[in-house]
Coordinates of C-alpha atoms and ligand atoms in Angstrom, one line a residue:
M1 CA 0.0 0.0 0.0
I2 CA 2.5 2.5 -1.2
M3 CA 0.0 5.5 -1.2
K4 CA -1.5 4.9 2.2
G5 CA -1.9 8.2 4.1
K6 CA -1.7 10.2 0.9
K7 CA -4.4 12.4 -0.6
G8 CA -4.8 14.4 -3.6
I9 CA -6.9 15.3 -6.7
I10 CA -7.4 14.2 -10.3
F11 CA -8.7 16.4 -13.0
G12 CA -10.0 14.7 -16.2
V13 CA -11.9 11.5 -15.6
A14 CA -14.6 11.6 -18.2
N15 CA -15.5 7.9 -18.2
Q16 CA -14.0 4.3 -17.7
R17 CA -11.8 4.7 -20.8
S18 CA -10.1 7.8 -19.5
I19 CA -6.3 7.6 -18.9
A20 CA -7.0 9.5 -15.6
W21 CA -9.3 6.6 -14.5
G22 CA -6.4 4.1 -15.1
I23 CA -4.3 6.3 -12.7
A24 CA -7.1 6.7 -10.3
Q25 CA -7.7 3.0 -9.9
K26 CA -4.0 2.3 -9.2
L27 CA -3.8 5.0 -6.7
M28 CA -6.9 3.8 -4.8
E29 CA -5.7 0.2 -4.9
Q30 CA -2.6 1.4 -3.2
G31 CA -4.5 3.2 -0.4
A32 CA -4.6 6.8 -1.7
E33 CA -7.5 9.0 -0.8
V34 CA -8.6 10.5 -4.1
A35 CA -10.8 13.6 -5.0
F36 CA -12.0 14.2 -8.5
S37 CA -12.7 17.3 -10.5
Y38 CA -15.1 17.0 -13.5
M39 CA -16.7 19.4 -15.9
G40 CA -20.5 19.5 -16.0
D41 CA -23.3 17.3 -14.9
R42 CA -22.9 14.8 -17.7
L43 CA -19.5 13.8 -16.5
K44 CA -20.6 13.9 -12.8
G45 CA -23.1 11.0 -13.7
N46 CA -20.2 9.0 -15.1
L47 CA -18.0 9.6 -11.9
D48 CA -21.0 8.7 -9.7
K49 CA -21.2 5.3 -11.6
L50 CA -17.5 4.7 -11.5
L51 CA -17.2 5.5 -7.8
A52 CA -20.5 3.7 -6.7
D53 CA -18.5 1.5 -4.3
K54 CA -16.7 4.5 -2.8
P55 CA -19.5 6.6 -1.3
G56 CA -18.4 9.9 0.1
T57 CA -15.7 10.5 -2.5
K58 CA -15.3 14.2 -2.9
M59 CA -16.1 15.6 -6.4
Y60 CA -15.8 19.2 -7.6
D61 CA -17.3 20.7 -10.7
C62 CA -14.8 22.8 -12.6
D63 CA -14.4 24.3 -16.0
C64 CA -10.6 24.8 -15.9
A65 CA -10.8 27.4 -18.6
D66 CA -12.1 29.7 -15.8
E67 CA -9.3 30.4 -13.3
S68 CA -11.8 31.4 -10.6
Q69 CA -13.4 28.0 -10.8
I70 CA -10.0 26.3 -10.3
Q71 CA -9.4 28.6 -7.2
R72 CA -12.8 27.7 -5.9
V73 CA -12.0 23.9 -6.3
A74 CA -8.7 24.4 -4.5
D75 CA -10.5 26.2 -1.6
Q76 CA -13.1 23.4 -1.4
Y77 CA -10.4 20.7 -1.5
Q78 CA -8.4 22.5 1.2
A79 CA -11.5 22.8 3.4
D80 CA -12.2 19.1 3.0
F81 CA -8.6 17.6 3.1
G82 CA -6.3 20.2 4.6
T83 CA -3.2 19.2 2.6
C84 CA -2.3 17.7 -0.7
D85 CA 0.2 15.0 -1.8
F86 CA -0.6 14.6 -5.5
V87 CA -2.3 16.4 -8.3
V88 CA -3.1 14.8 -11.7
H89 CA -3.7 17.1 -14.6
A90 CA -5.4 15.0 -17.4
I91 CA -7.4 17.6 -19.4
A92 CA -7.1 18.9 -22.9
F93 CA -9.2 20.6 -25.4
A94 CA -8.9 21.8 -29.0
D95 CA -11.6 22.6 -31.6
K96 CA -11.8 19.2 -33.5
S97 CA -12.5 21.1 -36.8
Y98 CA -8.8 21.8 -36.7
L99 CA -7.6 18.4 -35.8
E100 CA -7.6 17.3 -39.3
G101 CA -5.7 18.4 -42.5
D102 CA -3.1 21.1 -42.4
F103 CA -1.9 23.1 -39.3
L104 CA -1.6 26.3 -41.2
P105 CA -5.2 27.3 -41.2
T106 CA -5.5 27.3 -37.4
P107 CA -7.1 30.6 -36.3
K108 CA -5.8 32.5 -33.4
H109 CA -8.8 31.9 -31.1
V110 CA -8.5 28.1 -31.7
F111 CA -4.7 28.3 -31.0
L112 CA -5.2 30.3 -27.8
Q113 CA -8.0 28.1 -26.5
A114 CA -6.0 24.9 -27.0
M115 CA -3.0 26.5 -25.2
D116 CA -5.3 27.7 -22.4
V117 CA -7.1 24.5 -21.6
S118 CA -4.3 22.1 -22.4
A119 CA -1.3 23.8 -21.1
Y120 CA -1.9 27.0 -19.0
T121 CA -4.4 25.1 -16.7
L122 CA -1.4 23.1 -15.4
V123 CA 0.1 26.3 -14.2
S124 CA -3.1 27.7 -12.6
I125 CA -4.0 24.4 -11.0
T126 CA -0.5 24.0 -9.6
R127 CA -0.5 27.6 -8.3
S128 CA -3.9 27.3 -6.6
F129 CA -2.9 24.0 -4.8
R130 CA 0.6 25.1 -4.0
P131 CA -0.2 26.8 -0.6
F132 CA -1.3 23.5 1.0
M133 CA 1.0 21.0 -0.9
N134 CA 2.9 18.8 1.5
V135 CA 6.7 18.3 1.1
G136 CA 7.0 15.3 -1.3
C137 CA 3.9 16.3 -3.2
S138 CA 3.9 15.2 -6.9
V139 CA 2.2 16.8 -9.7
L140 CA 1.6 14.8 -13.0
A141 CA 0.4 15.9 -16.5
L142 CA -0.4 13.8 -19.5
T143 CA 1.2 14.6 -22.9
Y144 CA 1.8 13.0 -26.3
L145 CA 4.6 12.5 -28.9
G146 CA 2.8 15.0 -31.2
S147 CA 4.5 17.7 -29.0
E148 CA 8.0 17.0 -30.5
K149 CA 7.4 15.3 -33.7
V150 CA 4.7 15.8 -36.3
V151 CA 1.8 13.5 -36.1
Q152 CA -0.6 14.0 -38.8
N153 CA -3.9 15.7 -37.8
Y154 CA -2.7 16.3 -34.2
N155 CA -1.9 19.9 -35.2
V156 CA -2.5 22.7 -32.6
M157 CA -2.7 20.0 -29.9
G158 CA 0.9 19.2 -30.6
V159 CA 1.8 22.8 -30.1
A160 CA -0.1 23.0 -26.9
K161 CA 1.5 19.7 -25.6
A162 CA 4.9 21.2 -26.5
A163 CA 4.0 24.1 -24.1
L164 CA 2.6 21.8 -21.5
E165 CA 6.0 19.9 -21.4
A166 CA 7.8 23.2 -21.1
C167 CA 5.5 24.1 -18.3
V168 CA 6.4 20.8 -16.5
R169 CA 10.1 21.7 -16.6
Y170 CA 9.7 25.3 -15.3
L171 CA 7.3 24.2 -12.6
A172 CA 9.6 21.5 -11.6
S173 CA 12.4 24.0 -11.3
D174 CA 10.3 26.4 -9.3
L175 CA 9.0 23.9 -6.9
G176 CA 11.9 21.4 -6.6
P177 CA 13.6 23.5 -3.9
H178 CA 10.4 23.0 -1.8
G179 CA 10.3 19.3 -2.1
I180 CA 7.6 19.2 -4.8
R181 CA 7.9 17.3 -8.0
V182 CA 6.3 17.9 -11.4
N183 CA 6.5 15.3 -14.3
A184 CA 4.5 14.2 -17.3
I185 CA 3.6 10.9 -18.8
S186 CA 3.8 10.8 -22.7
A187 CA 1.3 8.1 -23.4
G188 CA 0.8 6.3 -26.8
P189 CA -2.6 6.7 -28.4
V190 CA -5.5 5.5 -26.3
N191 CA -9.1 5.3 -27.5
T192 CA -10.7 7.8 -25.3
L193 CA -13.5 10.6 -25.8
A194 CA -10.8 13.2 -26.3
A195 CA -8.9 11.2 -28.7
R196 CA -11.9 10.6 -30.9
G197 CA -11.8 14.2 -31.8
I198 CA -8.6 13.6 -33.8
S199 CA -9.2 12.8 -37.4
D200 CA -8.2 9.2 -38.4
F201 CA -7.5 8.2 -34.8
T202 CA -8.2 4.6 -35.5
N203 CA -5.5 4.4 -38.0
L204 CA -3.1 5.9 -35.6
L205 CA -4.0 3.1 -33.1
K206 CA -3.4 0.6 -35.8
I207 CA 0.0 2.1 -36.9
H208 CA 1.0 2.1 -33.2
R209 CA 0.3 -1.6 -32.8
I210 CA 2.4 -2.4 -35.8
V211 CA 5.4 -0.1 -35.0
A212 CA 5.7 -0.1 -31.2
P213 CA 8.2 -2.7 -30.0
L214 CA 5.6 -4.1 -27.6
R215 CA 3.2 -4.6 -30.5
E216 CA 0.2 -3.4 -28.6
N217 CA -1.8 -0.3 -27.9
T218 CA -1.2 1.8 -24.7
T219 CA -4.0 1.3 -22.2
P220 CA -5.2 3.5 -19.3
D221 CA -3.8 0.7 -17.1
H222 CA -0.3 1.1 -18.6
A223 CA -0.5 4.8 -17.8
G224 CA -1.9 4.0 -14.4
G225 CA 1.2 2.0 -13.4
A226 CA 3.6 4.7 -14.5
G227 CA 1.4 7.3 -12.9
L228 CA 1.4 5.4 -9.6
F229 CA 5.1 5.3 -9.7
L230 CA 5.6 9.1 -10.4
L231 CA 3.0 10.0 -7.8
S232 CA 4.6 7.9 -5.1
D233 CA 7.7 8.2 -3.1
L234 CA 9.3 5.6 -5.2
A235 CA 9.9 8.4 -7.6
C236 CA 11.2 10.9 -5.0
G237 CA 14.3 11.6 -7.1
V238 CA 12.4 12.2 -10.3
T239 CA 11.3 15.6 -11.5
G240 CA 10.9 17.7 -14.7
E241 CA 10.7 14.5 -16.7
I242 CA 8.5 13.3 -19.6
M243 CA 8.2 9.6 -19.2
Y244 CA 7.2 7.6 -22.3
V245 CA 4.4 5.0 -21.7
D246 CA 4.0 4.0 -25.3
G247 CA 5.3 0.6 -25.8
G248 CA 8.5 2.0 -27.0
Y249 CA 7.0 3.7 -30.1
N250 CA 9.0 6.8 -29.6
T251 CA 12.3 5.0 -29.9
I252 CA 11.6 3.7 -33.5
A253 CA 12.7 5.6 -36.6
V254 CA 11.9 3.0 -39.1
G255 CA 9.5 0.4 -37.9
P256 CA 8.7 -3.1 -39.3
L257 CA 8.5 -3.0 -43.2
A258 CA 4.9 -4.4 -42.9
A259 CA 4.0 -0.9 -41.7
Y260 CA 4.8 0.7 -45.1
D261 CA 3.4 0.3 -48.6
L262 CA 6.6 -0.9 -50.4
S263 CA 5.1 -1.9 -53.6
P264 CA 7.3 -0.8 -56.6
E265 CA 6.8 2.9 -57.6
P266 CA 5.3 3.2 -61.0
K267 CA 7.8 4.1 -63.7
D268 CA 7.3 7.4 -65.6
Ligands
LIG1 P1 -10.8 11.9 -21.8 O1 -11.2 10.7 -21.2 O2 -11.7 12.6 -22.7 O3 -10.4 13.1 -20.8 C1 -10.2 14.4 -21.1 C2 -10.9 15.3 -20.1 O4 -10.6 16.6 -20.2 C3 -12.3 15.1 -20.2 O5 -13.0 14.8 -18.8 C4 -12.8 16.5 -20.6 O6 -14.0 16.8 -20.4 C5 -11.7 17.3 -19.8 N1 -11.8 18.8 -20.2 C6 -11.7 19.3 -21.4 N2 -11.8 20.6 -21.3 C7 -11.9 20.9 -20.0 C8 -12.0 22.0 -19.2 N3 -12.1 23.3 -19.7 N4 -12.2 22.1 -17.9 C9 -12.1 20.7 -17.2 N5 -12.0 19.6 -17.9 C10 -11.9 19.7 -19.3 O7 -9.4 11.8 -22.6 P2 -8.0 11.2 -22.3 O8 -7.4 10.8 -23.6 O9 -7.9 10.3 -21.1 O10 -7.2 12.6 -21.9 C11 -6.5 12.8 -20.7 C12 -5.1 13.5 -21.0 O11 -4.3 12.6 -21.7 C13 -5.3 14.7 -21.9 O12 -4.3 15.6 -21.6 C14 -4.8 14.1 -23.3 O13 -4.3 15.1 -24.2 C15 -3.7 13.2 -22.8 N6 -3.3 12.1 -23.7 C16 -4.3 11.4 -24.4 C17 -3.8 10.4 -25.3 C18 -4.8 9.5 -26.0 O14 -4.4 9.0 -27.1 N7 -6.0 9.4 -25.6 C19 -2.4 10.2 -25.5 C20 -1.5 10.9 -24.8 C21 -2.0 11.9 -23.9 P3 -15.1 16.9 -21.6 O15 -15.3 15.5 -22.0 O16 -16.4 17.6 -21.0 O17 -14.5 17.7 -22.7

């Protein structure tokens, strides 16, 4: 029970397929007391069902695009729990009309909204919870390879994830001297609600299964195991890191030839 006596909050469980739910399950199995933040009544219903066997679990409604709502959740959390040992940031948003085709047409308001919800919220959530974080507290965000390499259709979300990863490093630098760690998991593609907004996502999953050394898709459970490690004292020496949980996909430059159409090119 490596999380016994630890308490914290998870932002971003939408349903049983959510990566954050994989992390939540591992934390609870290991004795952590977990509070949840959700956006809107629809998602509260999902959480109520997922947590039916954990009556009394604290849940807070929050649209993280609104900083005052983040502060309100932090205040409510502090009133309920006093202190905090972990925070999981598993939220992201971009207008799905721009998660297909070229990146070039992305309008400014779409760019700024993706940055705001997917990257800046890590800063505002961390700042609001900072006053009552215990020494040893661990903050975890979720990112994707599209931040550093081009993944077709990921577009503005890739730019937002690059910003998120930079935020992880700067926050880790600020908070490290106070014994607080900040890391991210870079997960392979997982078939979640958010991911379905990305055009051709099913093919991305297929390519991943062919190319990744482990020859399988990443699951919330995979991310959950790594999340448990990073949020626990086992990772007390780890901060500012982006940890890949993608079956090794990021290490491959040229994958199995079966992944490519190698039929002879037509002669002119
Ligand atoms: P998910 O289950 O759909 O979770 C995303 C959550 O973000 C949803 O609960 C969503 O609520 C919430 N959200 C969006 N805008 C919000 C806002 N303004 N305020 C509060 N919550 C908001 O999808 P997921 O794939 O597990 O995503 C979790 C994290 O993992 C994200 O950061 C995502 O980018 C990252 N990630 C995903 C993959 C993948 O392939 N799935 C891979 C690597 C990293 P609504 O449903 O109401 O929008």
